[in-house]
PDB file of C-alpha atoms in Angstrom:
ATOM      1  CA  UNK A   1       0.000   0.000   0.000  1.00  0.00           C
ATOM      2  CA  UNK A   2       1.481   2.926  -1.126  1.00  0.00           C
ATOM      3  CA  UNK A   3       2.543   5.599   1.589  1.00  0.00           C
ATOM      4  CA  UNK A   4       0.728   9.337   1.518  1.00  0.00           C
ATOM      5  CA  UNK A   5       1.871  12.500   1.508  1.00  0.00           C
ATOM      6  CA  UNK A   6       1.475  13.155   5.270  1.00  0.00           C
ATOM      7  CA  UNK A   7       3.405   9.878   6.214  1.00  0.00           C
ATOM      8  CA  UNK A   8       6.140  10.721   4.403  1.00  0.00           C
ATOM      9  CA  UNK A   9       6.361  14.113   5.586  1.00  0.00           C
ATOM     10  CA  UNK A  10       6.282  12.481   9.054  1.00  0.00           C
ATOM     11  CA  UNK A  11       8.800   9.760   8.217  1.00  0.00           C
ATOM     12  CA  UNK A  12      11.115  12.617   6.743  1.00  0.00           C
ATOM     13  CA  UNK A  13      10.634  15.194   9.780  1.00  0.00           C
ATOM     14  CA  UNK A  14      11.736  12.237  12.298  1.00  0.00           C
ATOM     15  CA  UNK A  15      14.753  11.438  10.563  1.00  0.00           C
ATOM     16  CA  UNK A  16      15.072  14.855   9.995  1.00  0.00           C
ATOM     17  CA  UNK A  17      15.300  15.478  14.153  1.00  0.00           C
ATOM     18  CA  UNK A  18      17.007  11.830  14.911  1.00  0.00           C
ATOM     19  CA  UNK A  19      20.456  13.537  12.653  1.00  0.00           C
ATOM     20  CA  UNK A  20      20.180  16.329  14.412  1.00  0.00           C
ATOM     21  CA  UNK A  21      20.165  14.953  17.602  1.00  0.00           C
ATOM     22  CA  UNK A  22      23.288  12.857  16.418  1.00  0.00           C
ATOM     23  CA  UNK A  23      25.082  15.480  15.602  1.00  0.00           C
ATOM     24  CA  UNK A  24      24.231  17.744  19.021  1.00  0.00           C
ATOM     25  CA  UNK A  25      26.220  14.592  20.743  1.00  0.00           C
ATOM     26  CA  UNK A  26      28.924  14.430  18.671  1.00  0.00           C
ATOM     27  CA  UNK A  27      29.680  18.177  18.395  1.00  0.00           C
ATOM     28  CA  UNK A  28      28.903  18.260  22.651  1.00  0.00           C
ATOM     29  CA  UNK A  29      31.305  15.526  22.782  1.00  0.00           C
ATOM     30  CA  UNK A  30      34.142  16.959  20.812  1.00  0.00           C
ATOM     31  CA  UNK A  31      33.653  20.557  21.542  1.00  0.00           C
ATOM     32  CA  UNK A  32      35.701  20.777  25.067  1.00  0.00           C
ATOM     33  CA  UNK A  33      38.595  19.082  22.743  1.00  0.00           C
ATOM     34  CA  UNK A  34      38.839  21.852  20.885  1.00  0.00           C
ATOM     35  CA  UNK A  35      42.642  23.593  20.173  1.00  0.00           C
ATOM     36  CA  UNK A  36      44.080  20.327  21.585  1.00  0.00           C
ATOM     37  CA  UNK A  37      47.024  18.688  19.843  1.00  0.00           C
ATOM     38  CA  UNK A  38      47.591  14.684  19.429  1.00  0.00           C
ATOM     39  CA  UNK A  39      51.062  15.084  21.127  1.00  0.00           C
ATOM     40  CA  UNK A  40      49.297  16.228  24.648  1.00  0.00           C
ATOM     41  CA  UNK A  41      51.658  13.439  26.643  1.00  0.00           C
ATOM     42  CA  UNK A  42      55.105  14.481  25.183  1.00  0.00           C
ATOM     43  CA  UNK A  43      54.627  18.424  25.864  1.00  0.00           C
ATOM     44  CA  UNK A  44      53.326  16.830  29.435  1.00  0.00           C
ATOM     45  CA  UNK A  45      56.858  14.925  29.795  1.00  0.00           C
ATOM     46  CA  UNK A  46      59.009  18.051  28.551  1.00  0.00           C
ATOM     47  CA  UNK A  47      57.372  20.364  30.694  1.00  0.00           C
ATOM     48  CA  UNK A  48      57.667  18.266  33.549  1.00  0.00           C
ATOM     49  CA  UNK A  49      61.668  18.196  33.492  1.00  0.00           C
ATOM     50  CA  UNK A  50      61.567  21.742  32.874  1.00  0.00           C
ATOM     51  CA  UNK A  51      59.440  23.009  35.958  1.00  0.00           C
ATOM     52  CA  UNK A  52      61.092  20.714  38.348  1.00  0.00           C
ATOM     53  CA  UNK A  53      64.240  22.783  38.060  1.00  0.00           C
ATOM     54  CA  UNK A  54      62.079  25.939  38.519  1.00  0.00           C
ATOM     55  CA  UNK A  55      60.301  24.382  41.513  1.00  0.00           C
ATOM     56  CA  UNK A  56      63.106  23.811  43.354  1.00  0.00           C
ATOM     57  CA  UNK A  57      64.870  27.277  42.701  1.00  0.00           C
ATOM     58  CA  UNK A  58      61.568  28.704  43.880  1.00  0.00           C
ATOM     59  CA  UNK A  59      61.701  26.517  46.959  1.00  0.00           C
ATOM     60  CA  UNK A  60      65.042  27.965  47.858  1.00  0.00           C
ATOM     61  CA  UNK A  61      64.240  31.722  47.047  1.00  0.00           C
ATOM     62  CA  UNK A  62      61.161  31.128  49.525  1.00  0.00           C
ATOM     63  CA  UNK A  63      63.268  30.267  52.251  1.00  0.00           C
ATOM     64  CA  UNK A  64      65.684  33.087  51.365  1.00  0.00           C
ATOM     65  CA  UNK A  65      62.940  35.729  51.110  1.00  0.00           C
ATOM     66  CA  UNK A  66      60.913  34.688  54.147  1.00  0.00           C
ATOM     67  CA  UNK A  67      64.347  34.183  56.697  1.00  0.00           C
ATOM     68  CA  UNK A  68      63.194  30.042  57.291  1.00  0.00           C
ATOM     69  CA  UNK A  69      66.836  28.920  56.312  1.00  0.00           C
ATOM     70  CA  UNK A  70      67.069  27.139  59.668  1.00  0.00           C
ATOM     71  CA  UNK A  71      67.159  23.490  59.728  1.00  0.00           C
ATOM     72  CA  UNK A  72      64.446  23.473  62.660  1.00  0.00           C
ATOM     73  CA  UNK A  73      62.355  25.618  60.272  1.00  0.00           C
ATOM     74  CA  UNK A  74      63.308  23.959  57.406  1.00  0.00           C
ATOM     75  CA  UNK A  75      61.517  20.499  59.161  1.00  0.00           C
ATOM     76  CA  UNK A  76      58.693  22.199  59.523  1.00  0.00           C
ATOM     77  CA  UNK A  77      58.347  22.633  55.717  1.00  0.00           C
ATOM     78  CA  UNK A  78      58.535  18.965  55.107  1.00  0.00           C
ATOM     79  CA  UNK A  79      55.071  18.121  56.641  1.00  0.00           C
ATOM     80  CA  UNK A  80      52.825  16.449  54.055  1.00  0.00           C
ATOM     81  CA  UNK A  81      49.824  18.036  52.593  1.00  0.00           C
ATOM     82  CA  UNK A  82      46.789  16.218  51.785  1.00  0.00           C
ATOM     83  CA  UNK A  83      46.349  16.889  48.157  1.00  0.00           C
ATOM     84  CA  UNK A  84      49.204  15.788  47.292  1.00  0.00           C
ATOM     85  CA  UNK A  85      50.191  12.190  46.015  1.00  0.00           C
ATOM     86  CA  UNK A  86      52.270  10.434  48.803  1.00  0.00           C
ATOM     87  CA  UNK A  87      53.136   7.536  46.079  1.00  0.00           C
ATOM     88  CA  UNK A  88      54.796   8.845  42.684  1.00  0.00           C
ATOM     89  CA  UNK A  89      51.862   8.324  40.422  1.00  0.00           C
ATOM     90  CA  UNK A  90      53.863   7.889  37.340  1.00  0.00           C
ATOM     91  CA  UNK A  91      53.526   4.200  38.256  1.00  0.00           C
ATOM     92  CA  UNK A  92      49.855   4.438  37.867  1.00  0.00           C
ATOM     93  CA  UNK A  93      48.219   3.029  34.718  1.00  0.00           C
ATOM     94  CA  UNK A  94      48.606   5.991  31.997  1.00  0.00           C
ATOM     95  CA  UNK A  95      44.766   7.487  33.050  1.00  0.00           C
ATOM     96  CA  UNK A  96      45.123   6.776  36.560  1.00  0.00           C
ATOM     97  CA  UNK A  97      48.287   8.802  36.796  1.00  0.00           C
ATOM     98  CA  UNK A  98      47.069  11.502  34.124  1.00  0.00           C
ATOM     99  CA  UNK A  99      43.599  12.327  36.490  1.00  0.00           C
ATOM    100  CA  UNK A 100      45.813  12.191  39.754  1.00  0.00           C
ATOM    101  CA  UNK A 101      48.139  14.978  37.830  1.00  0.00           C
ATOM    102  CA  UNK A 102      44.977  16.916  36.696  1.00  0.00           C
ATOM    103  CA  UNK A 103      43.664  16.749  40.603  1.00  0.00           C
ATOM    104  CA  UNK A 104      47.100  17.999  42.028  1.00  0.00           C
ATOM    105  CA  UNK A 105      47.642  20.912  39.408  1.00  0.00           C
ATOM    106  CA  UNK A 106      44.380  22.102  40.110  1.00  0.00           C
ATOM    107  CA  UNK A 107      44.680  22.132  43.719  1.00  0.00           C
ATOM    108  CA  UNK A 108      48.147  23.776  43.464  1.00  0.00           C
ATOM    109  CA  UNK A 109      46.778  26.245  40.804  1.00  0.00           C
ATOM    110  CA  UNK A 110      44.673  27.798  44.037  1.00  0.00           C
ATOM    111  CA  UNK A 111      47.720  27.550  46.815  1.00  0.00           C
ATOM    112  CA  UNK A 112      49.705  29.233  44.533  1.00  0.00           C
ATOM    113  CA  UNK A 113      47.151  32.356  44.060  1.00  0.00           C
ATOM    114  CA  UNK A 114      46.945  32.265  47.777  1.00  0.00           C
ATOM    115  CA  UNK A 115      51.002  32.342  48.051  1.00  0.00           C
ATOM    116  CA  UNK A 116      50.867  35.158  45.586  1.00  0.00           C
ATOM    117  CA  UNK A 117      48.421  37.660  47.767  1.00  0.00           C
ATOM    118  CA  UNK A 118      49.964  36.749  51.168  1.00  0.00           C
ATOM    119  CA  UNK A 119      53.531  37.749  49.200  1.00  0.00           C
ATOM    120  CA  UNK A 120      52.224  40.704  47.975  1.00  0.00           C
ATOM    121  CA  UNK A 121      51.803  41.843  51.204  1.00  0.00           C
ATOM    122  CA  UNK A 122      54.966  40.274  52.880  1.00  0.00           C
ATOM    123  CA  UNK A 123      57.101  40.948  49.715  1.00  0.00           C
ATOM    124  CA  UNK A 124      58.706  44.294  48.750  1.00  0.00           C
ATOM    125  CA  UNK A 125      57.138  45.281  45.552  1.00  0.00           C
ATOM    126  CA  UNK A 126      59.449  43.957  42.458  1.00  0.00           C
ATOM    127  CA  UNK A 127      60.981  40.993  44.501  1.00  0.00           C
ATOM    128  CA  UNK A 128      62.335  38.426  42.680  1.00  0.00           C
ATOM    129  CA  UNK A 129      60.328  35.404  44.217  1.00  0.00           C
ATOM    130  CA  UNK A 130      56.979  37.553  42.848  1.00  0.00           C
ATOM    131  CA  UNK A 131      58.001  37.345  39.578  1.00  0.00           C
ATOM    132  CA  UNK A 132      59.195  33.515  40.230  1.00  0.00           C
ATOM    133  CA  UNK A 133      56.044  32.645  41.905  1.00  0.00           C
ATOM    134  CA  UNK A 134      54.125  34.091  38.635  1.00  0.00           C
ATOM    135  CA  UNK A 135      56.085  32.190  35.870  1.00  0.00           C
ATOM    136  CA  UNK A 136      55.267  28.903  38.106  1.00  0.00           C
ATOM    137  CA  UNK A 137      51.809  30.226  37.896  1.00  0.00           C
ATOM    138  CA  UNK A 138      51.837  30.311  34.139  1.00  0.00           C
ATOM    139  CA  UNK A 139      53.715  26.952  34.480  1.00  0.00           C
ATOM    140  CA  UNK A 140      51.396  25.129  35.733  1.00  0.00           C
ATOM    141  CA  UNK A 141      48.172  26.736  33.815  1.00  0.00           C
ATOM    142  CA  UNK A 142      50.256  25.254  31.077  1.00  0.00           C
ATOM    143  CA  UNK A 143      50.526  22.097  32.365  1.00  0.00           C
ATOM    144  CA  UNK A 144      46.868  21.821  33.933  1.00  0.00           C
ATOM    145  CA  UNK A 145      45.907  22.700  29.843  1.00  0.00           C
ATOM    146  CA  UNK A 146      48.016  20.080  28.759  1.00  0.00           C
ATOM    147  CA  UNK A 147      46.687  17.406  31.072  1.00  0.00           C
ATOM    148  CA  UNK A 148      43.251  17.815  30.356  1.00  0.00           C
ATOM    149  CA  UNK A 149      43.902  17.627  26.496  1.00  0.00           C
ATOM    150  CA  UNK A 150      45.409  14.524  27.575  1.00  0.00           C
ATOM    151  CA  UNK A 151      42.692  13.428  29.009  1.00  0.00           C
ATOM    152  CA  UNK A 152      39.799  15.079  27.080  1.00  0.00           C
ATOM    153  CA  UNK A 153      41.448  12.707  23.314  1.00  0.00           C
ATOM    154  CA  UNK A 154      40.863   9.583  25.271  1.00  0.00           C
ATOM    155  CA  UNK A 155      37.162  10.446  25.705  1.00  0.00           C
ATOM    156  CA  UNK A 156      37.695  11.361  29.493  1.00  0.00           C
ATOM    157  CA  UNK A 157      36.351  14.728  31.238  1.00  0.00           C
ATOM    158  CA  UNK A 158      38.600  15.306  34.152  1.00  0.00           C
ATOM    159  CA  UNK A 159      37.361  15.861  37.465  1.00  0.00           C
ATOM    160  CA  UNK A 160      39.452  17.670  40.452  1.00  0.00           C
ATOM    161  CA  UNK A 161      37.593  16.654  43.707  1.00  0.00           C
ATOM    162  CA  UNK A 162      38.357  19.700  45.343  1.00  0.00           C
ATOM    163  CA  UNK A 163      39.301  19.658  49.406  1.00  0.00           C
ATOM    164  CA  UNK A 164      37.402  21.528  51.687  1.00  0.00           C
ATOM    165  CA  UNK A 165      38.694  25.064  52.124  1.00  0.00           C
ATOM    166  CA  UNK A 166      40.727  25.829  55.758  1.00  0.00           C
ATOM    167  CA  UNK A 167      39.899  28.929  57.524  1.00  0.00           C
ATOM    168  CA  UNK A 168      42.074  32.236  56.094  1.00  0.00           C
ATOM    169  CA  UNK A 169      45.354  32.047  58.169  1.00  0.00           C
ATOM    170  CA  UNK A 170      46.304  35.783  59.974  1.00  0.00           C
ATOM    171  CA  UNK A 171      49.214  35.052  61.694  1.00  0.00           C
ATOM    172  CA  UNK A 172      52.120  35.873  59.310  1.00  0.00           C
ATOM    173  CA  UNK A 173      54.415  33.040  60.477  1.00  0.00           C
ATOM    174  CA  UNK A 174      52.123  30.712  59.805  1.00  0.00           C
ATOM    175  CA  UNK A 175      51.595  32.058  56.394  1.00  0.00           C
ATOM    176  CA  UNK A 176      55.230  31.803  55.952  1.00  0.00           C
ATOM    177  CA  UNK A 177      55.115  28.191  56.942  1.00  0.00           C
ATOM    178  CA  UNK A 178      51.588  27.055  55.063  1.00  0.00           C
ATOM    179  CA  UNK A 179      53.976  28.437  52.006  1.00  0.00           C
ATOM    180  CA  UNK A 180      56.729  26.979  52.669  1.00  0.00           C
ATOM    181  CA  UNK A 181      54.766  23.321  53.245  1.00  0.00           C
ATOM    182  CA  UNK A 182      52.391  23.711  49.428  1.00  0.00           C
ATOM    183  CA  UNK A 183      56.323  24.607  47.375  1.00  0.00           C
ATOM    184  CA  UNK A 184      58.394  21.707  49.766  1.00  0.00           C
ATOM    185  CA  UNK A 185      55.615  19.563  48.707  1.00  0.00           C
ATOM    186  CA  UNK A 186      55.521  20.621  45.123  1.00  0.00           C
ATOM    187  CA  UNK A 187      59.236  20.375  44.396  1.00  0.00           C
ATOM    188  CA  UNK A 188      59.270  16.884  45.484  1.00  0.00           C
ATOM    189  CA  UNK A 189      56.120  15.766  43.471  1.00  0.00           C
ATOM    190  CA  UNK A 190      57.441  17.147  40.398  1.00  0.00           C
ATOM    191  CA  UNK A 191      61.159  15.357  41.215  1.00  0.00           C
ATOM    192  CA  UNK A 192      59.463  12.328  41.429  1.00  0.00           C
ATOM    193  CA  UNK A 193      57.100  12.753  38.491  1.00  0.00           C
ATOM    194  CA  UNK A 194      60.181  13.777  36.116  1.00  0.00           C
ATOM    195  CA  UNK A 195      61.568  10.484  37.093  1.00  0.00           C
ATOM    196  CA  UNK A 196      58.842   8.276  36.608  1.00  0.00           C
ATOM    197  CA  UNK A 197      58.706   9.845  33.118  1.00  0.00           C
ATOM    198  CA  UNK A 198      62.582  10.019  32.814  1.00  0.00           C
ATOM    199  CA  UNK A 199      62.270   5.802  33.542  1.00  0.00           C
ATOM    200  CA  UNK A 200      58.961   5.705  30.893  1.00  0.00           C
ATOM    201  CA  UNK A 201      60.615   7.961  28.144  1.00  0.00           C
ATOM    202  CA  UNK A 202      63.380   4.935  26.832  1.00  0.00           C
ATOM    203  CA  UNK A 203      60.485   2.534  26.758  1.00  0.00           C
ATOM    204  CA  UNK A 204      58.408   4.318  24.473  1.00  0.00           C
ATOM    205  CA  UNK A 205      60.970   5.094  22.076  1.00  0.00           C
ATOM    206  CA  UNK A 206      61.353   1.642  21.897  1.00  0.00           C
ATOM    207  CA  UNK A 207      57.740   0.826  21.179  1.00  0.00           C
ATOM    208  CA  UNK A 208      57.601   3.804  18.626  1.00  0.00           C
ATOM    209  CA  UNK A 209      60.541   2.497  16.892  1.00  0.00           C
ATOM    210  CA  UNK A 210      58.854  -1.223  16.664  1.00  0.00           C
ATOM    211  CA  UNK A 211      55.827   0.571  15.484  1.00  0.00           C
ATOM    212  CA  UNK A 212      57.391   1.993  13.103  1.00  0.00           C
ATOM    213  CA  UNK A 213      59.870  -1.261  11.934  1.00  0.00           C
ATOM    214  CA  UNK A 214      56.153  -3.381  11.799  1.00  0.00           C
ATOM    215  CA  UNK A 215      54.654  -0.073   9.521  1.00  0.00           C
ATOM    216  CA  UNK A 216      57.717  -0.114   7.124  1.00  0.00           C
ATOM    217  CA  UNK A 217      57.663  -4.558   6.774  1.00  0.00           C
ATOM    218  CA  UNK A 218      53.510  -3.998   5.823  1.00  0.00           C
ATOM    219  CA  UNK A 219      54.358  -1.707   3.112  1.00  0.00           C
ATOM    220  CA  UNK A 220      57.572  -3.548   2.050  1.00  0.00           C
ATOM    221  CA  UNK A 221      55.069  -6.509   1.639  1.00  0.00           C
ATOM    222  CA  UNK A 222      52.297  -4.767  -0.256  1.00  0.00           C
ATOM    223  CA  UNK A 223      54.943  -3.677  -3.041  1.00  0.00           C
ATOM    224  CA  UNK A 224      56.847  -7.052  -3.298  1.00  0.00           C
TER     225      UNK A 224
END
């Protein structure tokens, strides 16, 4: 029986809103991806090495600028701080350990603002750990963008957990020392992230290069 004019409008009008649809989901799903390169992990691994050396000249022009050169100050830096790994997550499966690094960046992304305003006030203005504590800023925006690219190609839409916020600290000592605690902390993650990826780095060379030997043998076959 042949179909009339208002079925087929119908039929047409559904299929119609059904691509539609479709396409909301894909472009929804891909949009967040958007300005992020293929090569996420490397610029990850580079950047890593790179900041660890800033982290720990940062750690030591802290200590400079804010008189805690002490050893029994000093100790008091070394406490642990919640947000932060106490394993080295590099020997996390790849995800595992990229979410864990999205979690920590963001949290340090925030202590380091807070650093920032407390040193504004404790800080004479133009002092060199201001402008140190601002390129680690910019260091790790870079790497928090690079982590979630990371993430966000593997279909994954990170999420940071955040900690509960502690009451605004007035004594200035104790500012010192919160600081002092969030970079100790900070150098030491990123020394034992860079060599987790310093261990990982041979290893995939060696898998790119057998990727590579296995590409080269298919297309020697194809032509013989």
């Amino acid at each position: 029986m042949p179909w009339n004019v208002k079925t087929l409008s119908f039929l047409l009008a559904l299929s119609q809103g059904l691509f539609i649809q479709c396409l909301a989901h894909v472009n929804s799903s891909t949009a967040p991806c958007r300005g992020c390169h293929r090569n996420s992990l490397d610029k990850i691994t580079a950047k890593t090495r790179h900041m660890e050396k800033e982290a720990k000249e940062l750690f030591r022009s802290y200590l400079t600028h804010q008189g805690l050169l002490t050893s029994e100050l000093r100790r008091l830096c070394d406490e642990a701080i919640q947000w932060f790994p106490t394993e080295n997550i590099t020997d996390q499966p790849k995800m595992v350990m990229l979410q864990e690094l999205y979690r920590t960046l963001v949290h340090m992304k925030d202590a380091l603002e807070n650093i920032k305003k407390q040193q504004q006030v404790l800080s004479t203005p133009g002092a060199a750990l201001l402008g140190r504590l601002e390129s680690t800023q910019w260091a790790v925006r870079g790497l928090l963008s690079n982590t979630f690219c990371a993430l966000c190609l593997k279909g994954v839409l990170p999420n940071s957990r955040r900690t509960p916020e502690r009451p605004a600290v007035t004594n200035t000592f104790q500012q010192k020392i919160d600081g002092c605690k969030v970079l100790r902390n900070y150098s030491k993650f990123l020394e034992k992230l860079a060599r987790g990826s310093g261990k990982k780095a041979p290893q995939a060379l060696r898998d790119q290069r057998k990727r590579r030997k296995g590409t080269k043998r298919k297309e020697g076959s194809l032509h013989s």
